[in-house]
Short mmCIF file of N, CA and C and ligand atoms in Angstrom, two decimals:
data_model
loop_
_atom_site.label_atom_id
_atom_site.label_comp_id
_atom_site.label_asym_id
_atom_site.label_seq_id
_atom_site.Cartn_x
_atom_site.Cartn_y
_atom_site.Cartn_z
N MET A 1 20.05 15.87 36.40
CA MET A 1 19.57 14.60 36.97
C MET A 1 19.25 13.58 35.89
N GLY A 2 19.08 14.05 34.66
CA GLY A 2 18.76 13.13 33.57
C GLY A 2 19.98 12.64 32.82
N THR A 3 21.17 13.10 33.20
CA THR A 3 22.37 12.70 32.47
C THR A 3 22.77 11.27 32.83
N PRO A 4 23.45 10.59 31.93
CA PRO A 4 23.91 9.22 32.26
C PRO A 4 24.77 9.22 33.52
N GLU A 5 25.55 10.29 33.76
CA GLU A 5 26.41 10.33 34.96
C GLU A 5 25.57 10.32 36.24
N ALA A 6 24.38 10.90 36.18
CA ALA A 6 23.52 10.91 37.37
C ALA A 6 22.68 9.64 37.46
N VAL A 7 22.20 9.18 36.30
CA VAL A 7 21.23 8.08 36.32
C VAL A 7 21.92 6.72 36.51
N GLU A 8 23.03 6.50 35.83
CA GLU A 8 23.63 5.16 35.82
C GLU A 8 24.02 4.65 37.21
N PRO A 9 24.68 5.48 38.05
CA PRO A 9 25.03 4.96 39.39
C PRO A 9 23.77 4.63 40.22
N ALA A 10 22.71 5.43 40.04
CA ALA A 10 21.47 5.14 40.77
C ALA A 10 20.88 3.82 40.30
N VAL A 11 20.89 3.62 38.99
CA VAL A 11 20.33 2.38 38.44
C VAL A 11 21.19 1.17 38.85
N ASP A 12 22.52 1.38 38.88
CA ASP A 12 23.41 0.29 39.36
C ASP A 12 23.00 -0.15 40.77
N LEU A 13 22.83 0.85 41.65
CA LEU A 13 22.51 0.55 43.05
C LEU A 13 21.13 -0.11 43.17
N LEU A 14 20.15 0.42 42.45
CA LEU A 14 18.79 -0.12 42.55
C LEU A 14 18.73 -1.55 41.99
N GLU A 15 19.47 -1.78 40.91
CA GLU A 15 19.50 -3.15 40.35
C GLU A 15 20.07 -4.12 41.38
N GLN A 16 21.14 -3.67 42.04
CA GLN A 16 21.78 -4.52 43.07
C GLN A 16 20.81 -4.77 44.23
N LEU A 17 20.11 -3.71 44.67
CA LEU A 17 19.21 -3.85 45.82
C LEU A 17 17.95 -4.65 45.47
N ALA A 18 17.55 -4.64 44.20
CA ALA A 18 16.39 -5.45 43.79
C ALA A 18 16.73 -6.93 43.92
N ASP A 19 18.02 -7.24 43.84
CA ASP A 19 18.52 -8.57 44.19
C ASP A 19 17.83 -9.69 43.39
N GLY A 20 17.62 -9.43 42.10
CA GLY A 20 17.01 -10.45 41.25
C GLY A 20 15.50 -10.47 41.30
N GLY A 21 14.89 -9.59 42.10
CA GLY A 21 13.43 -9.55 42.23
C GLY A 21 12.81 -8.42 41.45
N THR A 22 11.64 -8.00 41.88
CA THR A 22 10.88 -6.97 41.16
C THR A 22 10.89 -5.67 41.95
N ALA A 23 10.68 -4.56 41.23
CA ALA A 23 10.77 -3.24 41.85
C ALA A 23 9.49 -2.44 41.63
N LEU A 24 9.20 -1.59 42.60
CA LEU A 24 8.06 -0.67 42.51
C LEU A 24 8.59 0.73 42.72
N GLU A 25 8.40 1.62 41.73
CA GLU A 25 8.82 3.01 41.93
C GLU A 25 7.62 3.86 42.31
N PHE A 26 7.71 4.49 43.47
CA PHE A 26 6.72 5.49 43.87
C PHE A 26 7.05 6.77 43.11
N ALA A 27 6.02 7.42 42.56
CA ALA A 27 6.20 8.68 41.82
C ALA A 27 7.17 8.49 40.65
N VAL A 28 6.79 7.60 39.77
CA VAL A 28 7.70 7.17 38.69
C VAL A 28 7.96 8.28 37.67
N GLY A 29 7.06 9.27 37.59
CA GLY A 29 7.27 10.40 36.69
C GLY A 29 7.40 9.95 35.24
N SER A 30 8.37 10.51 34.55
CA SER A 30 8.55 10.20 33.13
C SER A 30 9.44 8.98 32.93
N GLY A 31 9.78 8.30 34.01
CA GLY A 31 10.55 7.06 33.87
C GLY A 31 12.05 7.26 33.74
N ARG A 32 12.54 8.40 34.20
CA ARG A 32 13.99 8.70 34.14
C ARG A 32 14.82 7.54 34.67
N VAL A 33 14.35 6.92 35.78
CA VAL A 33 15.08 5.81 36.40
C VAL A 33 14.44 4.47 36.03
N ALA A 34 13.11 4.44 35.97
CA ALA A 34 12.42 3.16 35.74
C ALA A 34 12.76 2.58 34.37
N VAL A 35 12.88 3.44 33.34
CA VAL A 35 13.12 2.92 31.99
C VAL A 35 14.49 2.23 31.92
N PRO A 36 15.58 2.89 32.36
CA PRO A 36 16.87 2.16 32.31
C PRO A 36 16.94 0.98 33.26
N LEU A 37 16.22 1.05 34.39
CA LEU A 37 16.24 -0.11 35.31
C LEU A 37 15.53 -1.30 34.66
N ALA A 38 14.39 -1.03 34.03
CA ALA A 38 13.67 -2.11 33.35
C ALA A 38 14.50 -2.68 32.19
N ALA A 39 15.28 -1.81 31.54
CA ALA A 39 16.13 -2.26 30.43
C ALA A 39 17.21 -3.22 30.91
N ARG A 40 17.55 -3.14 32.21
CA ARG A 40 18.53 -4.10 32.77
C ARG A 40 17.89 -5.46 33.06
N GLY A 41 16.55 -5.54 32.88
CA GLY A 41 15.88 -6.81 33.13
C GLY A 41 15.17 -6.87 34.47
N VAL A 42 15.17 -5.75 35.22
CA VAL A 42 14.44 -5.72 36.50
C VAL A 42 12.98 -5.36 36.19
N PRO A 43 12.01 -6.22 36.50
CA PRO A 43 10.61 -5.83 36.26
C PRO A 43 10.24 -4.66 37.18
N VAL A 44 9.76 -3.56 36.60
CA VAL A 44 9.43 -2.36 37.37
C VAL A 44 7.97 -2.01 37.16
N HIS A 45 7.29 -1.73 38.28
CA HIS A 45 5.93 -1.19 38.24
C HIS A 45 6.02 0.23 38.80
N GLY A 46 5.19 1.14 38.32
CA GLY A 46 5.22 2.51 38.83
C GLY A 46 3.89 2.94 39.40
N ILE A 47 3.96 3.85 40.37
CA ILE A 47 2.77 4.58 40.84
C ILE A 47 3.06 6.05 40.55
N GLU A 48 2.11 6.76 40.00
CA GLU A 48 2.33 8.17 39.65
C GLU A 48 1.00 8.92 39.74
N LEU A 49 1.07 10.12 40.34
CA LEU A 49 -0.13 10.93 40.56
C LEU A 49 -0.59 11.63 39.28
N SER A 50 0.37 12.01 38.43
CA SER A 50 0.07 12.90 37.32
C SER A 50 -0.06 12.14 36.00
N GLU A 51 -1.25 12.21 35.41
CA GLU A 51 -1.43 11.52 34.12
C GLU A 51 -0.56 12.13 33.02
N PRO A 52 -0.38 13.47 32.97
CA PRO A 52 0.55 14.01 31.95
C PRO A 52 1.97 13.46 32.09
N MET A 53 2.43 13.20 33.33
CA MET A 53 3.76 12.60 33.50
C MET A 53 3.78 11.17 32.95
N VAL A 54 2.67 10.45 33.17
CA VAL A 54 2.61 9.09 32.65
C VAL A 54 2.65 9.13 31.11
N GLU A 55 2.00 10.14 30.52
CA GLU A 55 2.06 10.27 29.06
C GLU A 55 3.50 10.49 28.59
N GLN A 56 4.26 11.26 29.36
CA GLN A 56 5.69 11.47 29.01
C GLN A 56 6.43 10.14 29.05
N LEU A 57 6.10 9.34 30.07
CA LEU A 57 6.74 8.02 30.18
C LEU A 57 6.37 7.16 28.98
N ARG A 58 5.11 7.17 28.64
CA ARG A 58 4.61 6.31 27.56
C ARG A 58 5.27 6.65 26.22
N ALA A 59 5.76 7.88 26.08
CA ALA A 59 6.40 8.29 24.81
C ALA A 59 7.81 7.73 24.68
N LYS A 60 8.34 7.12 25.75
CA LYS A 60 9.73 6.65 25.71
C LYS A 60 9.83 5.21 25.23
N ALA A 61 10.89 4.92 24.49
CA ALA A 61 11.14 3.53 24.09
C ALA A 61 11.40 2.70 25.33
N GLY A 62 10.78 1.55 25.40
CA GLY A 62 10.98 0.65 26.55
C GLY A 62 9.92 0.83 27.63
N ALA A 63 9.11 1.90 27.51
CA ALA A 63 8.11 2.16 28.55
C ALA A 63 7.00 1.12 28.56
N GLU A 64 6.84 0.42 27.44
CA GLU A 64 5.77 -0.59 27.37
C GLU A 64 5.99 -1.72 28.38
N ARG A 65 7.23 -1.84 28.87
CA ARG A 65 7.52 -2.88 29.89
C ARG A 65 7.05 -2.46 31.29
N ILE A 66 6.68 -1.18 31.45
CA ILE A 66 6.48 -0.66 32.81
C ILE A 66 5.00 -0.35 33.05
N PRO A 67 4.29 -1.22 33.77
CA PRO A 67 2.91 -0.88 34.10
C PRO A 67 2.88 0.26 35.11
N VAL A 68 1.96 1.19 34.93
CA VAL A 68 1.86 2.33 35.86
C VAL A 68 0.43 2.41 36.38
N THR A 69 0.31 2.59 37.69
CA THR A 69 -0.98 2.81 38.32
C THR A 69 -1.05 4.29 38.70
N VAL A 70 -2.10 4.96 38.25
CA VAL A 70 -2.24 6.39 38.57
C VAL A 70 -2.85 6.50 39.97
N GLY A 71 -2.15 7.22 40.84
CA GLY A 71 -2.66 7.40 42.20
C GLY A 71 -1.60 7.99 43.10
N ASP A 72 -1.98 8.15 44.36
CA ASP A 72 -1.12 8.76 45.38
C ASP A 72 -0.25 7.66 46.00
N MET A 73 1.06 7.91 46.02
CA MET A 73 1.98 6.88 46.53
C MET A 73 1.78 6.60 48.02
N ALA A 74 1.10 7.48 48.73
CA ALA A 74 0.87 7.26 50.16
C ALA A 74 -0.26 6.28 50.40
N THR A 75 -1.11 6.08 49.38
CA THR A 75 -2.31 5.27 49.62
C THR A 75 -2.60 4.22 48.55
N THR A 76 -2.00 4.38 47.38
CA THR A 76 -2.38 3.50 46.26
C THR A 76 -1.77 2.12 46.41
N HIS A 77 -2.60 1.12 46.18
CA HIS A 77 -2.13 -0.27 46.28
C HIS A 77 -2.07 -0.88 44.89
N VAL A 78 -0.99 -1.60 44.62
CA VAL A 78 -0.90 -2.33 43.35
C VAL A 78 -0.71 -3.82 43.69
N PRO A 79 -1.12 -4.67 42.77
CA PRO A 79 -0.99 -6.11 43.07
C PRO A 79 0.46 -6.55 43.15
N GLY A 80 0.71 -7.51 44.00
CA GLY A 80 2.04 -8.12 44.06
C GLY A 80 2.86 -7.63 45.23
N ARG A 81 3.97 -8.34 45.47
CA ARG A 81 4.96 -7.98 46.50
C ARG A 81 6.28 -7.79 45.79
N PHE A 82 7.06 -6.84 46.24
CA PHE A 82 8.28 -6.43 45.53
C PHE A 82 9.48 -6.60 46.46
N SER A 83 10.65 -6.85 45.84
CA SER A 83 11.85 -6.91 46.67
C SER A 83 12.42 -5.51 46.91
N LEU A 84 11.97 -4.56 46.09
CA LEU A 84 12.48 -3.19 46.22
C LEU A 84 11.35 -2.21 45.92
N VAL A 85 11.14 -1.27 46.85
CA VAL A 85 10.31 -0.10 46.58
C VAL A 85 11.25 1.09 46.66
N TYR A 86 11.19 2.00 45.69
CA TYR A 86 12.10 3.15 45.75
C TYR A 86 11.38 4.44 45.41
N LEU A 87 11.90 5.51 46.00
CA LEU A 87 11.29 6.84 45.89
C LEU A 87 12.45 7.83 45.84
N VAL A 88 12.73 8.34 44.63
CA VAL A 88 13.97 9.11 44.44
C VAL A 88 13.67 10.58 44.10
N TYR A 89 14.76 11.31 43.88
CA TYR A 89 14.70 12.70 43.41
C TYR A 89 13.94 13.60 44.41
N ASN A 90 14.16 13.37 45.69
CA ASN A 90 13.59 14.22 46.75
C ASN A 90 12.06 14.20 46.80
N THR A 91 11.45 13.19 46.16
CA THR A 91 10.00 13.26 45.97
C THR A 91 9.22 12.97 47.24
N ILE A 92 9.86 12.42 48.27
CA ILE A 92 9.18 12.29 49.57
C ILE A 92 8.72 13.67 50.04
N SER A 93 9.45 14.71 49.62
CA SER A 93 9.11 16.08 50.03
C SER A 93 7.81 16.58 49.42
N ASN A 94 7.31 15.86 48.41
CA ASN A 94 6.02 16.27 47.86
C ASN A 94 4.88 15.93 48.80
N LEU A 95 5.17 15.08 49.79
CA LEU A 95 4.17 14.82 50.84
C LEU A 95 4.48 15.81 51.95
N LEU A 96 3.57 16.71 52.20
CA LEU A 96 3.90 17.89 52.99
C LEU A 96 3.70 17.74 54.49
N THR A 97 3.06 16.65 54.91
CA THR A 97 2.86 16.48 56.34
C THR A 97 3.52 15.18 56.81
N GLN A 98 3.83 15.14 58.10
CA GLN A 98 4.41 13.93 58.66
C GLN A 98 3.43 12.76 58.50
N GLN A 99 2.15 13.06 58.67
CA GLN A 99 1.12 12.02 58.56
C GLN A 99 1.15 11.37 57.16
N GLU A 100 1.27 12.20 56.13
CA GLU A 100 1.32 11.65 54.76
C GLU A 100 2.61 10.86 54.55
N GLN A 101 3.71 11.36 55.11
CA GLN A 101 4.99 10.65 54.92
C GLN A 101 4.97 9.30 55.64
N VAL A 102 4.38 9.27 56.83
CA VAL A 102 4.25 7.99 57.55
C VAL A 102 3.37 7.03 56.75
N ALA A 103 2.29 7.56 56.18
CA ALA A 103 1.40 6.71 55.36
C ALA A 103 2.18 6.15 54.17
N CYS A 104 3.06 6.95 53.61
CA CYS A 104 3.87 6.51 52.46
C CYS A 104 4.80 5.36 52.87
N PHE A 105 5.45 5.48 54.03
CA PHE A 105 6.32 4.39 54.52
C PHE A 105 5.49 3.13 54.77
N ARG A 106 4.28 3.32 55.33
CA ARG A 106 3.42 2.15 55.57
C ARG A 106 3.04 1.50 54.24
N ASN A 107 2.76 2.35 53.24
CA ASN A 107 2.37 1.81 51.93
C ASN A 107 3.54 1.06 51.30
N ALA A 108 4.76 1.59 51.48
CA ALA A 108 5.93 0.87 50.97
C ALA A 108 6.05 -0.48 51.66
N ALA A 109 5.90 -0.50 52.98
CA ALA A 109 6.04 -1.75 53.74
C ALA A 109 5.00 -2.77 53.26
N ARG A 110 3.80 -2.28 52.97
CA ARG A 110 2.72 -3.17 52.54
C ARG A 110 3.05 -3.86 51.20
N HIS A 111 3.89 -3.19 50.38
CA HIS A 111 4.22 -3.75 49.07
C HIS A 111 5.50 -4.60 49.07
N LEU A 112 6.19 -4.65 50.21
CA LEU A 112 7.48 -5.36 50.23
C LEU A 112 7.32 -6.82 50.63
N MET A 113 8.10 -7.66 49.99
CA MET A 113 8.17 -9.04 50.46
C MET A 113 9.11 -9.08 51.67
N PRO A 114 9.04 -10.13 52.49
CA PRO A 114 9.95 -10.18 53.65
C PRO A 114 11.39 -10.00 53.20
N GLY A 115 12.12 -9.15 53.91
CA GLY A 115 13.52 -8.88 53.55
C GLY A 115 13.68 -7.84 52.46
N GLY A 116 12.55 -7.33 51.94
CA GLY A 116 12.62 -6.32 50.88
C GLY A 116 13.11 -4.98 51.41
N ARG A 117 13.41 -4.07 50.49
CA ARG A 117 14.02 -2.79 50.88
C ARG A 117 13.22 -1.62 50.35
N PHE A 118 13.16 -0.57 51.16
CA PHE A 118 12.56 0.71 50.73
C PHE A 118 13.69 1.73 50.68
N VAL A 119 13.96 2.26 49.49
CA VAL A 119 15.04 3.22 49.30
C VAL A 119 14.43 4.60 49.08
N VAL A 120 14.87 5.56 49.88
CA VAL A 120 14.41 6.94 49.74
C VAL A 120 15.63 7.82 49.45
N GLU A 121 15.60 8.56 48.36
CA GLU A 121 16.69 9.49 48.04
C GLU A 121 16.22 10.91 48.38
N LEU A 122 16.97 11.53 49.27
CA LEU A 122 16.57 12.87 49.72
C LEU A 122 17.81 13.69 50.02
N GLY A 123 17.97 14.79 49.31
CA GLY A 123 19.07 15.70 49.61
C GLY A 123 18.75 16.46 50.90
N VAL A 124 19.71 16.52 51.79
CA VAL A 124 19.50 17.24 53.05
C VAL A 124 20.20 18.59 52.93
N PRO A 125 19.44 19.67 52.94
CA PRO A 125 20.07 20.98 52.74
C PRO A 125 20.99 21.35 53.90
N PRO A 126 22.05 22.10 53.61
CA PRO A 126 23.02 22.45 54.66
C PRO A 126 22.49 23.58 55.54
N LEU A 127 21.53 23.24 56.40
CA LEU A 127 20.89 24.27 57.23
C LEU A 127 21.87 24.93 58.17
N ARG A 128 22.95 24.20 58.53
CA ARG A 128 23.89 24.78 59.49
C ARG A 128 24.64 25.97 58.89
N ARG A 129 24.54 26.14 57.54
CA ARG A 129 25.19 27.30 56.94
C ARG A 129 24.39 28.57 57.16
N LEU A 130 23.18 28.43 57.71
CA LEU A 130 22.36 29.61 57.94
C LEU A 130 22.72 30.26 59.27
N PRO A 131 23.21 31.49 59.25
CA PRO A 131 23.45 32.17 60.52
C PRO A 131 22.13 32.49 61.20
N PRO A 132 22.14 32.68 62.53
CA PRO A 132 20.90 32.99 63.24
C PRO A 132 20.19 34.18 62.61
N GLY A 133 18.89 34.02 62.37
CA GLY A 133 18.10 35.12 61.84
C GLY A 133 18.03 35.15 60.33
N GLN A 134 18.94 34.42 59.64
CA GLN A 134 18.89 34.40 58.16
C GLN A 134 18.09 33.19 57.73
N LEU A 135 17.12 33.38 56.83
CA LEU A 135 16.21 32.28 56.49
C LEU A 135 16.53 31.61 55.16
N THR A 136 17.37 32.22 54.33
CA THR A 136 17.73 31.55 53.08
C THR A 136 19.22 31.72 52.82
N CYS A 137 19.78 30.79 52.03
CA CYS A 137 21.20 30.85 51.69
C CYS A 137 21.36 30.27 50.29
N PRO A 138 21.68 31.08 49.28
CA PRO A 138 21.81 30.53 47.92
C PRO A 138 23.00 29.58 47.83
N PHE A 139 22.80 28.44 47.16
CA PHE A 139 23.93 27.53 46.98
C PHE A 139 24.20 27.21 45.51
N ASP A 140 23.33 27.63 44.60
CA ASP A 140 23.62 27.46 43.18
C ASP A 140 22.95 28.60 42.44
N VAL A 141 23.75 29.48 41.88
CA VAL A 141 23.19 30.64 41.19
C VAL A 141 23.82 30.70 39.80
N SER A 142 22.99 30.52 38.77
CA SER A 142 23.48 30.64 37.40
C SER A 142 22.34 31.20 36.56
N GLU A 143 22.60 31.39 35.25
CA GLU A 143 21.52 31.94 34.42
C GLU A 143 20.35 30.99 34.31
N GLU A 144 20.63 29.67 34.43
CA GLU A 144 19.55 28.70 34.25
C GLU A 144 18.96 28.18 35.56
N HIS A 145 19.69 28.37 36.67
CA HIS A 145 19.29 27.69 37.90
C HIS A 145 19.55 28.58 39.09
N LEU A 146 18.55 28.72 39.91
CA LEU A 146 18.72 29.48 41.16
C LEU A 146 18.17 28.61 42.27
N ALA A 147 19.02 28.24 43.22
CA ALA A 147 18.57 27.35 44.29
C ALA A 147 19.08 27.88 45.62
N SER A 148 18.24 27.77 46.62
CA SER A 148 18.68 28.23 47.94
C SER A 148 18.14 27.32 49.02
N THR A 149 18.91 27.23 50.09
CA THR A 149 18.47 26.55 51.29
C THR A 149 17.51 27.47 52.02
N SER A 150 16.41 26.93 52.51
CA SER A 150 15.46 27.76 53.24
C SER A 150 15.10 27.12 54.56
N SER A 151 14.83 27.96 55.51
CA SER A 151 14.36 27.48 56.80
C SER A 151 13.02 28.13 57.09
N THR A 152 12.15 27.40 57.79
CA THR A 152 10.87 28.00 58.14
C THR A 152 10.91 28.60 59.55
N ARG A 153 12.12 28.65 60.14
CA ARG A 153 12.24 29.25 61.47
C ARG A 153 11.80 30.69 61.43
N SER A 154 11.28 31.18 62.52
CA SER A 154 11.00 32.62 62.59
C SER A 154 12.34 33.32 62.80
N PRO A 155 12.48 34.60 62.37
CA PRO A 155 13.76 35.29 62.50
C PRO A 155 14.29 35.27 63.95
N SER A 156 13.38 35.18 64.93
CA SER A 156 13.85 35.19 66.31
C SER A 156 14.30 33.80 66.77
N GLY A 157 13.87 32.78 66.09
CA GLY A 157 14.23 31.47 66.63
C GLY A 157 14.68 30.53 65.59
C1 SAM B 201 10.81 15.18 40.72
S1 SAM B 201 9.66 14.12 39.87
C2 SAM B 201 10.51 12.57 40.01
C3 SAM B 201 10.09 11.60 38.96
C4 SAM B 201 10.93 10.32 38.92
N1 SAM B 201 10.81 9.57 40.16
C5 SAM B 201 12.40 10.64 38.67
O1 SAM B 201 13.24 10.32 39.51
O2 SAM B 201 12.69 11.23 37.62
C6 SAM B 201 8.34 14.00 41.05
C7 SAM B 201 7.15 13.17 40.57
O3 SAM B 201 6.36 12.85 41.71
C8 SAM B 201 4.99 12.86 41.31
N2 SAM B 201 4.22 12.94 42.57
C9 SAM B 201 4.13 14.00 43.40
N3 SAM B 201 3.38 13.69 44.46
C10 SAM B 201 2.98 12.40 44.30
C11 SAM B 201 2.19 11.51 45.07
N4 SAM B 201 1.64 11.90 46.23
N5 SAM B 201 1.99 10.26 44.61
C12 SAM B 201 2.52 9.87 43.42
N6 SAM B 201 3.28 10.67 42.63
C13 SAM B 201 3.51 11.92 43.08
C14 SAM B 201 4.93 14.05 40.38
O4 SAM B 201 3.76 14.03 39.58
C15 SAM B 201 6.22 13.87 39.59
O5 SAM B 201 6.02 13.05 38.48
#
């Protein structure tokens, strides 16, 4: 996810959707996307829960352009209105309840100027590959990475 092949197309799209305005990244992390987006001239503000992640961001060249507010993306308010709020890398899934996810959408709306956009990147696992009764299905198995689709269904249903 940190390779130029993964990051550049995302940054291209976000730059286009920011449409000459400013952007707010929810859960900005170490700035994988915010740093190259800001380097394109899009002013980016970040919200991030983890101070150690913000320290990782601060260690990067160009991070000085990106103000970060430490807090929960579902509730934290930052000054200003943005033409783009974005939340990438499946991070909406870090909010574990529907109530928190709805609060996050409301918080995004609160930060958008009229006509602004909220972009959410979320991989949807291929649950239909799970036969009845099977709760997991590996889709990437290597020495460095083991990933599987999981369902919380009970074996009977
Ligand atoms: C997978 S990383 C993604 C970081 C960055 N957006 C990127 O694309 O590289 C997830 C980040 O979300 C942050 N995070 C998790 N829950 C959060 C929350 N409720 N509010 C703000 N940040 C949160 C984590 O601390 C972590 O930095």
